[in-house]
mmCIF file of C-alpha atoms in Angstrom:
data_model
loop_
_atom_site.group_PDB
_atom_site.id
_atom_site.type_symbol
_atom_site.label_atom_id
_atom_site.label_comp_id
_atom_site.label_asym_id
_atom_site.label_seq_id
_atom_site.Cartn_x
_atom_site.Cartn_y
_atom_site.Cartn_z
ATOM 1 C CA UNK Y 7 0.000 0.000 0.000
ATOM 2 C CA UNK Y 8 1.202 3.482 -0.814
ATOM 3 C CA UNK Y 9 1.314 5.992 2.065
ATOM 4 C CA UNK Y 10 1.477 9.775 1.759
ATOM 5 C CA UNK Y 11 2.088 12.584 4.286
ATOM 6 C CA UNK Y 12 -1.001 14.044 5.960
ATOM 7 C CA UNK Y 13 -0.615 17.777 5.533
ATOM 8 C CA UNK Y 14 2.202 19.301 7.567
ATOM 9 C CA UNK Y 15 2.064 16.557 10.206
ATOM 10 C CA UNK Y 16 4.448 13.667 10.671
ATOM 11 C CA UNK Y 17 1.570 11.258 9.992
ATOM 12 C CA UNK Y 18 1.501 9.089 6.898
ATOM 13 C CA UNK Y 19 -1.811 7.637 5.719
ATOM 14 C CA UNK Y 20 -2.904 5.460 2.831
ATOM 15 C CA UNK Y 21 -4.668 7.025 -0.136
ATOM 16 C CA UNK Y 22 -7.538 4.639 0.514
ATOM 17 C CA UNK Y 23 -8.036 6.138 3.965
ATOM 18 C CA UNK Y 24 -8.113 9.668 2.582
ATOM 19 C CA UNK Y 25 -10.629 8.679 -0.059
ATOM 20 C CA UNK Y 26 -13.076 6.841 2.200
ATOM 21 C CA UNK Y 27 -12.930 8.619 5.520
ATOM 22 C CA UNK Y 28 -16.115 10.587 4.763
ATOM 23 C CA UNK Y 29 -18.282 7.479 4.495
ATOM 24 C CA UNK Y 30 -20.080 6.038 7.506
ATOM 25 C CA UNK Y 31 -23.140 6.582 9.654
ATOM 26 C CA UNK Y 32 -23.802 10.233 10.593
ATOM 27 C CA UNK Y 33 -25.704 9.274 13.754
ATOM 28 C CA UNK Y 34 -22.793 7.175 15.056
ATOM 29 C CA UNK Y 35 -19.591 8.819 16.143
ATOM 30 C CA UNK Y 36 -18.593 12.456 16.053
ATOM 31 C CA UNK Y 37 -18.786 13.196 12.344
ATOM 32 C CA UNK Y 38 -22.208 14.473 11.306
ATOM 33 C CA UNK Y 39 -20.822 15.159 7.814
ATOM 34 C CA UNK Y 40 -20.330 11.475 6.939
ATOM 35 C CA UNK Y 41 -22.284 10.008 4.052
ATOM 36 C CA UNK Y 42 -24.459 6.932 4.783
ATOM 37 C CA UNK Y 43 -23.910 3.731 2.797
ATOM 38 C CA UNK Y 44 -27.031 4.037 0.644
ATOM 39 C CA UNK Y 45 -26.188 7.618 -0.321
ATOM 40 C CA UNK Y 46 -22.604 6.728 -1.178
ATOM 41 C CA UNK Y 47 -23.395 3.794 -3.491
ATOM 42 C CA UNK Y 48 -23.823 5.933 -6.640
ATOM 43 C CA UNK Y 49 -20.275 7.208 -6.139
ATOM 44 C CA UNK Y 50 -18.838 3.672 -6.411
ATOM 45 C CA UNK Y 51 -21.235 1.799 -8.723
ATOM 46 C CA UNK Y 52 -18.840 -1.052 -9.536
ATOM 47 C CA UNK Y 53 -18.061 -1.799 -5.891
ATOM 48 C CA UNK Y 54 -21.470 -2.877 -4.530
#
């Protein structure tokens, strides 16, 4: 897996993480801006 720097931090994250971290359940956790599974399916039509 290819890792890249996260901004100006010393952290390195995978591109997959950066691309999918906005998907999840808005009512679970601290991120109200996440996109639920059903709403995200049109963005990845070949993956479901």
